[in-house]
Amino acid sequence: MARLRAQGRASLTGGARLALSGLGAARAETAARALVADGVDGLVSWGCASALVPALAVGDLLLPREIVTAAGPRLAVDAEWHARLTDRIGGGARLRHGALAETRGVLGNAANKQALHALSTAIAADRESAAIAAVAVEFGLPFIVVRAVADDAVMTVPPVARAALDDDGALRPLRVLRRLVRPPAGRHAELRAIKQLAVAFRTAQRTLDAVAPLLLDTEPDGDT
């Protein structure tokens, strides 16, 4: 399958539908609404997340039972779908069910992550899941969240890495190079952080790759 761009959609095995939203709540909502228009009967928020507590390690699989929205309300995932997927995964993965918090910006350092945990009691956070869940609630569809930890509770996401991501969430190496040809103080620290983050994202991706077939086996009747 050709690489999708933001807001692109594709069909998967068994009739499931995939949409690449890109980064942020607004894009996630747009993609979710497009899938609903395609006739899906369930929504999955799929991707990476930031750990808010030290107990989580890079690559841990997150299957939260609820989402804590930035506005405060909590949205529960579909209990039956969640239970089926948990049973299929079994005990071989580092599986976590704690709440996932919505964040409206990048949690770039440990202090920001600690503050969000204290506010929400969630163990991890992302920018898209709450928006997808809200669309599912609006249309009366089941939804679940499947995310993998890409940065742990103490990892700093350097500004150069944030600047290098495009709207699809893909890394654009030329953006990194443009920043580093005129490096600020601390260039070596930023380079080390970028390398650490790249390794962490690959670890998270391996977790998601392993669980993808199990998710398709547990989807609701019809498309997802």
XYZ file of N, CA and C in Angstrom:
672
model
N 0.841 -1.198 0.000
C 0.000 0.000 0.000
C 0.878 1.251 0.000
N 0.566 2.207 -0.846
C 1.330 3.446 -0.922
C 1.218 4.208 0.391
N 2.244 4.974 0.685
C 2.251 5.758 1.917
C 1.130 6.793 1.885
N 0.333 6.815 2.960
C -0.757 7.774 3.046
C -0.250 9.131 3.488
N -0.890 10.163 3.002
C -0.697 11.511 3.511
C -1.826 11.817 4.484
N -1.685 12.913 5.225
C -2.712 13.290 6.186
C -4.065 13.400 5.506
N -5.072 12.823 6.169
C -6.461 12.747 5.701
C -6.654 11.736 4.569
N -5.607 10.976 4.254
C -5.776 9.886 3.296
C -6.444 8.689 3.953
N -7.144 7.870 3.154
C -7.840 6.699 3.673
C -7.535 5.505 2.777
N -7.601 4.322 3.372
C -7.327 3.098 2.619
C -8.129 1.958 3.225
N -8.333 0.910 2.438
C -9.014 -0.295 2.906
C -7.985 -1.309 3.378
N -8.309 -1.996 4.485
C -7.448 -3.026 5.033
C -8.111 -4.386 4.878
N -7.390 -5.421 5.295
C -7.906 -6.785 5.231
C -9.238 -6.896 5.970
N -10.185 -7.574 5.366
C -11.457 -7.811 6.018
C -12.433 -6.658 5.929
N -12.098 -5.637 5.158
C -13.013 -4.517 4.984
C -12.820 -3.380 5.950
N -11.870 -3.481 6.872
C -11.597 -2.369 7.783
C -11.067 -1.176 6.992
N -11.268 0.014 7.521
C -10.840 1.248 6.872
C -9.802 1.942 7.745
N -8.771 2.484 7.104
C -7.699 3.201 7.775
C -7.700 4.646 7.311
N -7.567 5.574 8.265
C -7.412 6.990 7.925
C -6.203 7.530 8.681
N -5.339 8.232 7.984
C -4.203 8.901 8.616
C -4.616 10.337 8.910
N -4.774 10.651 10.180
C -5.309 11.963 10.530
C -4.261 13.061 10.462
N -2.997 12.727 10.797
C -2.026 13.781 11.071
C -2.105 14.161 12.533
N -1.345 15.162 12.917
C -1.205 15.513 14.327
C -2.316 16.442 14.802
N -2.784 16.210 16.018
C -3.692 17.150 16.664
C -5.151 16.767 16.600
N -5.913 17.373 17.520
C -7.316 17.028 17.685
C -8.159 17.378 16.462
N -7.926 18.540 15.860
C -8.752 18.956 14.730
C -8.618 17.985 13.571
N -7.396 17.572 13.263
C -7.196 16.625 12.164
C -7.775 15.250 12.513
N -7.639 14.856 13.789
C -8.201 13.571 14.205
C -9.717 13.571 14.060
N -10.358 14.662 14.434
C -11.810 14.749 14.292
C -12.221 14.676 12.820
N -11.513 15.386 11.956
C -11.828 15.362 10.530
C -11.713 13.954 9.965
N -10.644 13.247 10.329
C -10.450 11.889 9.831
C -11.526 10.951 10.365
N -11.886 11.107 11.634
C -12.913 10.249 12.215
C -14.262 10.463 11.533
N -14.585 11.708 11.265
C -15.855 11.999 10.582
C -15.854 11.431 9.157
N -14.706 11.447 8.508
C -14.627 10.874 7.170
C -14.867 9.365 7.212
N -14.350 8.694 8.226
C -14.588 7.266 8.360
C -16.056 6.966 8.646
N -16.665 7.789 9.477
C -18.097 7.614 9.739
C -18.885 7.763 8.442
N -18.513 8.749 7.624
C -19.183 8.935 6.333
C -18.971 7.733 5.417
N -17.849 7.022 5.589
C -17.585 5.818 4.806
C -18.441 4.634 5.259
N -19.093 4.774 6.423
C -19.970 3.716 6.898
C -19.380 2.775 7.917
N -18.261 3.137 8.568
C -17.691 2.251 9.586
C -18.644 2.122 10.765
N -18.494 1.022 11.521
C -19.342 0.851 12.690
C -18.538 0.790 13.989
N -17.330 1.329 13.961
C -16.506 1.460 15.154
C -15.271 2.268 14.835
N -14.705 2.919 15.834
C -13.519 3.753 15.636
C -12.411 3.331 16.599
N -11.183 3.345 16.094
C -9.997 3.029 16.886
C -9.039 4.205 16.814
N -8.578 4.664 17.965
C -7.479 5.628 17.991
C -6.180 4.838 18.103
N -5.336 4.955 17.094
C -4.159 4.079 16.936
C -2.919 4.937 16.773
N -1.852 4.624 17.491
C -0.610 5.363 17.323
C 0.231 5.367 18.580
N 0.957 6.448 18.786
C 1.874 6.567 19.910
C 1.326 7.502 20.983
N 1.920 7.429 22.164
C 1.515 8.273 23.280
C 2.721 8.562 24.153
N 2.560 9.549 25.015
C 3.608 9.927 25.976
C 3.271 9.377 27.345
N 4.237 8.773 28.001
C 4.038 8.293 29.365
C 4.013 9.468 30.331
N 3.150 9.372 31.332
C 3.075 10.399 32.372
C 3.595 9.903 33.710
N 3.846 8.604 33.828
C 4.305 8.021 35.090
C 5.545 7.173 34.836
N 6.461 7.114 35.814
C 7.709 6.365 35.612
C 7.515 4.873 35.412
N 6.380 4.321 35.833
C 6.154 2.882 35.699
C 6.034 2.439 34.253
N 5.743 3.365 33.342
C 5.616 3.014 31.930
C 6.968 3.079 31.238
N 7.219 2.095 30.375
C 8.458 2.052 29.606
C 8.155 2.241 28.125
N 9.151 2.705 27.397
C 9.010 2.831 25.947
C 8.630 1.473 25.357
N 7.622 1.475 24.493
C 7.162 0.241 23.878
C 6.014 -0.426 24.598
N 5.668 0.028 25.808
C 4.511 -0.542 26.505
C 3.250 -0.312 25.690
N 2.356 -1.288 25.717
C 1.099 -1.210 24.993
C 0.014 -0.626 25.889
N -0.644 0.403 25.398
C -1.693 1.088 26.155
C -3.060 0.709 25.592
N -3.906 0.175 26.440
C -5.279 -0.141 26.080
C -6.175 0.434 27.181
N -6.281 1.780 27.219
C -6.971 2.429 28.337
C -8.461 2.122 28.353
N -9.020 2.147 29.557
C -10.459 1.951 29.712
C -11.218 3.264 29.571
N -10.517 4.386 29.709
C -11.186 5.677 29.576
C -10.199 6.752 29.161
N -10.772 7.825 28.616
C -10.003 8.994 28.200
C -10.429 10.174 29.058
N -9.450 10.893 29.579
C -9.719 12.116 30.326
C -9.552 13.287 29.367
N -10.639 13.942 29.019
C -10.566 15.039 28.064
C -9.968 16.278 28.711
N -9.453 17.177 27.875
C -8.864 18.412 28.389
C -9.888 19.260 29.117
N -11.165 19.132 28.724
C -12.233 19.890 29.375
C -12.668 19.266 30.694
N -12.228 18.030 30.961
C -12.541 17.408 32.236
C -13.315 16.112 32.181
N -14.380 16.011 31.364
C -15.161 14.772 31.341
C -14.332 13.567 30.915
N -14.747 12.400 31.396
C -14.097 11.144 31.042
C -14.992 10.358 30.092
N -14.387 9.798 29.051
C -15.117 9.028 28.053
C -14.651 7.586 28.129
N -15.575 6.682 28.411
C -15.233 5.263 28.525
C -15.180 4.615 27.153
N -14.211 3.737 26.960
C -14.139 2.981 25.715
C -15.188 1.872 25.749
N -15.388 1.198 24.616
C -16.353 0.108 24.550
C -15.834 -1.082 25.360
N -16.560 -1.440 26.411
C -16.080 -2.452 27.349
C -15.949 -3.832 26.701
N -16.907 -4.211 25.864
C -16.868 -5.536 25.246
C -15.707 -5.661 24.271
N -15.524 -4.657 23.443
C -14.425 -4.664 22.470
C -13.086 -4.667 23.205
N -12.983 -3.846 24.240
C -11.768 -3.782 25.057
C -11.447 -5.153 25.645
N -12.467 -5.845 26.172
C -12.246 -7.152 26.791
C -11.803 -8.183 25.760
N -12.417 -8.161 24.572
C -12.036 -9.116 23.528
C -10.583 -8.920 23.110
N -10.188 -7.673 22.925
C -8.813 -7.425 22.505
C -7.835 -7.784 23.616
N -8.173 -7.477 24.856
C -7.310 -7.849 25.982
C -7.098 -9.358 26.030
N -8.180 -10.120 25.833
C -8.069 -11.580 25.834
C -7.181 -12.068 24.698
N -7.287 -11.458 23.517
C -6.486 -11.882 22.373
C -5.010 -11.573 22.583
N -4.723 -10.460 23.222
C -3.326 -10.088 23.460
C -2.684 -11.034 24.467
N -3.446 -11.405 25.499
C -2.939 -12.331 26.499
C -1.862 -11.708 27.369
N -0.998 -12.541 27.910
C -0.015 -12.063 28.885
C 1.362 -11.799 28.321
N 1.503 -11.837 26.999
C 2.833 -11.698 26.431
C 3.332 -10.281 26.268
N 2.460 -9.297 26.435
C 2.844 -7.898 26.229
C 2.789 -7.135 27.539
N 3.548 -6.062 27.605
C 3.439 -5.149 28.748
C 2.215 -4.266 28.501
N 1.071 -4.762 28.938
C -0.213 -4.150 28.627
C -0.693 -3.319 29.804
N -1.103 -2.074 29.515
C -1.554 -1.156 30.556
C -2.959 -0.659 30.239
N -3.814 -0.611 31.281
C -5.206 -0.215 31.086
C -5.554 1.128 31.733
N -4.582 1.807 32.327
C -4.861 3.076 32.986
C -5.364 4.138 32.023
N -5.963 5.179 32.582
C -6.587 6.231 31.772
C -5.566 6.954 30.897
N -6.064 7.439 29.760
C -5.273 8.239 28.820
C -5.794 9.669 28.850
N -4.915 10.636 29.024
C -5.318 12.044 29.079
C -5.154 12.707 27.719
N -6.013 13.680 27.461
C -5.874 14.517 26.274
C -4.915 15.660 26.581
N -3.961 15.870 25.689
C -3.098 17.041 25.784
C -3.238 17.845 24.502
N -3.273 19.151 24.633
C -3.465 20.009 23.462
C -2.151 20.491 22.861
N -1.048 20.089 23.458
C 0.259 20.452 22.929
C 1.258 19.353 23.213
N 2.477 19.531 22.740
C 3.535 18.554 22.967
C 3.989 18.623 24.417
N 4.069 17.466 25.063
C 4.586 17.392 26.434
C 6.098 17.226 26.335
N 6.799 18.335 26.280
C 8.207 18.293 25.913
C 9.170 17.893 26.995
N 8.730 17.846 28.249
C 9.666 17.524 29.325
C 8.945 16.861 30.484
N 9.728 16.387 31.439
C 9.188 15.640 32.577
C 8.248 16.483 33.428
N 8.539 17.756 33.592
C 7.690 18.610 34.417
C 6.284 18.723 33.840
N 6.173 18.880 32.529
C 4.864 18.950 31.893
C 4.088 17.646 32.058
N 4.786 16.539 31.948
C 4.137 15.230 32.088
C 3.664 15.011 33.519
N 4.490 15.380 34.479
C 4.093 15.241 35.882
C 2.881 16.104 36.200
N 2.847 17.298 35.647
C 1.729 18.211 35.912
C 0.431 17.648 35.341
N 0.477 17.067 34.142
C -0.737 16.511 33.556
C -1.197 15.279 34.327
N -0.276 14.470 34.784
C -0.652 13.320 35.601
C -1.335 13.770 36.891
N -0.781 14.781 37.533
C -1.375 15.271 38.775
C -2.783 15.812 38.552
N -3.005 16.433 37.411
C -4.303 17.021 37.098
C -5.334 15.967 36.712
N -4.893 14.938 35.970
C -5.830 13.994 35.354
C -5.855 12.613 35.997
N -4.798 12.258 36.724
C -4.536 10.905 37.249
C -4.298 9.892 36.132
N -4.190 10.325 34.891
C -3.927 9.416 33.777
C -2.472 8.970 33.789
N -2.218 7.839 33.133
C -0.853 7.315 33.092
C -0.136 7.675 31.795
N -0.876 8.132 30.794
C -0.284 8.478 29.498
C -1.166 9.525 28.831
N -0.669 10.092 27.731
C -1.413 11.167 27.068
C -1.141 11.168 25.577
N -2.133 11.651 24.823
C -1.930 11.949 23.413
C -2.835 13.108 23.012
N -2.740 13.531 21.758
C -3.477 14.711 21.292
C -4.731 14.363 20.489
N -4.880 13.107 20.090
C -5.920 12.776 19.123
C -7.075 11.936 19.672
N -6.826 11.088 20.667
C -7.814 10.084 21.064
C -9.123 10.688 21.546
N -9.059 11.772 22.301
C -10.292 12.367 22.820
C -11.184 12.864 21.686
N -10.588 13.437 20.648
C -11.377 13.925 19.514
C -12.044 12.766 18.778
N -11.328 11.663 18.604
C -11.904 10.491 17.947
C -13.020 9.913 18.808
N -12.796 9.845 20.110
C -13.818 9.330 21.015
C -15.074 10.188 20.976
N -14.917 11.499 20.904
C -16.074 12.396 20.872
C -16.918 12.159 19.624
N -16.269 11.900 18.489
C -17.014 11.602 17.264
C -17.763 10.278 17.425
N -17.108 9.282 18.015
C -17.767 7.995 18.230
C -18.997 8.155 19.123
N -18.863 8.927 20.192
C -20.001 9.161 21.086
C -21.128 9.873 20.345
N -20.792 10.864 19.538
C -21.799 11.621 18.786
C -22.634 10.715 17.889
N -21.989 9.723 17.268
C -22.693 8.874 16.315
C -23.100 7.518 16.914
N -22.883 7.355 18.222
C -23.289 6.123 18.876
C -22.496 4.909 18.447
N -21.197 5.098 18.148
C -20.342 4.011 17.689
C -19.415 3.542 18.812
N -19.078 2.259 18.842
C -18.066 1.794 19.798
C -16.690 2.327 19.412
N -15.848 2.548 20.401
C -14.477 2.971 20.107
C -13.544 2.400 21.156
N -12.306 2.227 20.758
C -11.240 1.866 21.682
C -9.987 2.633 21.295
N -9.017 2.592 22.205
C -7.733 3.250 21.994
C -6.640 2.196 22.069
N -5.777 2.166 21.065
C -4.613 1.281 21.057
C -3.394 2.156 20.766
N -2.581 2.339 21.780
C -1.416 3.219 21.641
C -0.195 2.544 22.245
N 0.978 2.946 21.804
C 2.233 2.452 22.368
C 3.042 3.634 22.883
N 3.738 3.436 23.977
C 4.540 4.503 24.575
C 5.764 4.778 23.711
N 5.894 6.031 23.275
C 7.036 6.427 22.452
C 8.030 7.279 23.220
N 7.573 7.977 24.246
C 8.513 8.724 25.098
C 8.093 8.519 26.538
N 9.068 8.162 27.368
C 8.748 7.844 28.754
C 8.585 9.122 29.572
N 8.344 8.963 30.859
C 7.965 10.101 31.703
C 9.101 11.087 31.939
N 10.334 10.686 31.680
C 11.466 11.580 31.918
C 12.133 12.043 30.628
N 11.690 11.535 29.498
C 12.328 11.892 28.230
C 11.946 13.305 27.800
N 12.934 14.062 27.361
C 12.701 15.393 26.813
C 12.634 15.317 25.293
N 11.594 15.939 24.740
C 11.473 16.019 23.277
C 12.069 17.353 22.850
N 13.248 17.356 22.207
C 13.932 18.612 21.899
C 13.179 19.422 20.857
N 13.301 20.748 20.909
C 12.622 21.602 19.927
C 12.950 21.246 18.483
N 14.178 20.816 18.217
C 14.547 20.480 16.849
C 13.735 19.296 16.345
N 13.422 18.344 17.216
C 12.616 17.194 16.813
C 11.184 17.607 16.552
N 10.648 18.490 17.394
C 9.272 18.947 17.188
C 9.159 19.740 15.880
N 10.168 20.541 15.593
C 10.147 21.346 14.374
C 10.275 20.488 13.128
N 10.843 19.285 13.272
C 11.095 18.434 12.110
C 9.886 17.616 11.698
N 8.813 17.602 12.491
C 7.628 16.823 12.149
C 6.696 17.633 11.262
N 6.188 16.991 10.210
C 5.209 17.665 9.372
C 3.802 17.372 9.878
N 2.792 17.844 9.151
C 1.412 17.670 9.595
C 0.982 16.207 9.621
N 1.661 15.347 8.845
C 1.351 13.921 8.847
C 1.901 13.227 10.087
N 2.810 13.916 10.808
C 3.505 13.264 11.899
C 4.774 12.571 11.448
N 5.177 12.805 10.203
C 6.383 12.190 9.655
C 7.578 13.115 9.857
N 8.748 12.500 10.019
C 9.976 13.259 10.208
C 10.492 13.749 8.870
N 10.861 15.022 8.827
C 11.439 15.617 7.627
C 12.903 15.974 7.926
N 13.847 15.106 7.479
C 15.256 15.292 7.832
C 15.825 16.653 7.445
N 15.367 17.228 6.330
C 15.910 18.523 5.910
C 15.605 19.616 6.939
N 14.475 19.497 7.617
C 14.162 20.475 8.654
C 15.166 20.381 9.807
N 15.559 19.142 10.125
C 16.579 18.951 11.165
C 17.882 19.580 10.722
N 18.286 19.318 9.479
C 19.558 19.835 8.996
C 19.570 21.362 8.970
N 18.456 21.965 8.547
C 18.408 23.426 8.499
C 18.583 24.037 9.885
N 18.033 23.382 10.889
C 18.186 23.911 12.239
C 19.611 23.723 12.747
N 20.214 22.576 12.397
C 21.515 22.250 12.963
C 22.673 22.937 12.246
N 22.473 23.484 11.053
C 23.566 24.218 10.422
C 23.791 25.550 11.130
N 22.795 26.005 11.872
C 22.966 27.190 12.706
C 22.617 26.807 14.145
N 23.434 25.915 14.723
C 23.030 25.296 15.987
C 23.104 26.263 17.162
N 22.141 26.172 18.060
C 22.234 26.894 19.315
C 23.189 26.166 20.240
N 23.435 26.760 21.388
C 24.212 26.054 22.402
C 23.456 24.775 22.757
N 24.210 23.718 23.018
C 23.571 22.450 23.359
C 23.261 21.581 22.163
N 23.949 21.831 21.031
C 23.682 21.046 19.830
C 23.861 19.559 20.084
N 24.926 19.170 20.774
C 25.205 17.752 20.986
C 24.121 17.105 21.832
N 23.607 17.840 22.807
C 22.523 17.303 23.622
C 21.267 17.082 22.788
N 20.976 18.011 21.876
C 19.816 17.850 21.002
C 19.984 16.641 20.090
N 21.182 16.456 19.539
C 21.419 15.321 18.666
C 21.242 14.004 19.416
N 21.741 13.944 20.651
C 21.562 12.730 21.453
C 20.073 12.481 21.713
N 19.337 13.553 22.008
C 17.907 13.411 22.282
C 17.147 12.944 21.045
N 17.524 13.458 19.864
C 16.882 13.028 18.623
C 17.130 11.539 18.384
N 18.354 11.096 18.596
C 18.668 9.677 18.407
C 17.875 8.817 19.376
N 17.796 9.250 20.628
C 17.047 8.511 21.638
C 15.567 8.426 21.264
N 15.026 9.529 20.779
C 13.614 9.556 20.406
C 13.347 8.663 19.195
N 14.257 8.654 18.230
C 14.089 7.809 17.043
C 14.066 6.333 17.424
N 14.969 5.946 18.324
C 14.984 4.554 18.787
C 13.685 4.224 19.510
N 13.196 5.163 20.329
C 11.961 4.937 21.075
C 10.766 4.777 20.145
N 10.683 5.593 19.100
C 9.575 5.473 18.161
C 9.620 4.141 17.419
N 10.801 3.662 17.096
C 10.891 2.354 16.438
C 10.412 1.248 17.373
N 10.735 1.371 18.648
C 10.275 0.389 19.630
C 8.758 0.404 19.742
N 8.178 1.602 19.794
C 6.720 1.717 19.862
C 6.074 1.134 18.609
N 6.676 1.369 17.449
C 6.122 0.853 16.202
C 6.121 -0.666 16.178
N 7.153 -1.287 16.736
C 7.186 -2.751 16.791
C 6.043 -3.283 17.645
N 5.740 -2.592 18.735
C 4.606 -2.994 19.569
C 3.309 -2.927 18.784
N 3.100 -1.831 18.061
C 1.872 -1.677 17.281
C 1.795 -2.698 16.152
N 2.910 -2.976 15.511
C 2.922 -3.972 14.440
C 2.480 -5.341 14.965
N 2.896 -5.667 16.180
C 2.569 -6.975 16.755
C 1.092 -7.106 17.094
N 0.462 -6.004 17.493
C -0.929 -6.079 17.944
C -1.927 -5.864 16.804
N -1.491 -5.326 15.681
C -2.419 -5.008 14.579
C -3.260 -6.204 14.133
N -2.682 -7.383 13.901
C -3.524 -8.519 13.478
C -4.545 -8.910 14.540
N -4.198 -8.759 15.804
C -5.119 -9.108 16.887
C -6.292 -8.151 16.919
N -6.031 -6.864 16.635
C -7.108 -5.884 16.606
C -8.110 -6.212 15.507
N -7.619 -6.567 14.335
C -8.517 -6.882 13.222
C -9.360 -8.119 13.518
N -8.833 -9.024 14.360
C -9.584 -10.222 14.733
C -10.711 -9.935 15.718
N -10.669 -8.770 16.370
C -11.658 -8.484 17.418
C -12.594 -7.348 17.052
N -12.528 -6.849 15.820
C -13.327 -5.695 15.441
C -14.815 -5.993 15.511
N -15.661 -4.971 15.661
C -17.106 -5.188 15.635
C -17.538 -5.735 14.284
N -18.731 -6.272 14.214
C -19.252 -6.765 12.934
C -19.265 -5.639 11.921
N -18.757 -5.888 10.723
C -18.708 -4.853 9.688
C -17.366 -4.166 9.688
N -17.310 -2.938 9.166
C -16.069 -2.185 9.037
C -15.727 -1.502 10.332
N -14.421 -1.130 10.481
C -13.972 -0.320 11.613
C -13.103 0.787 11.090
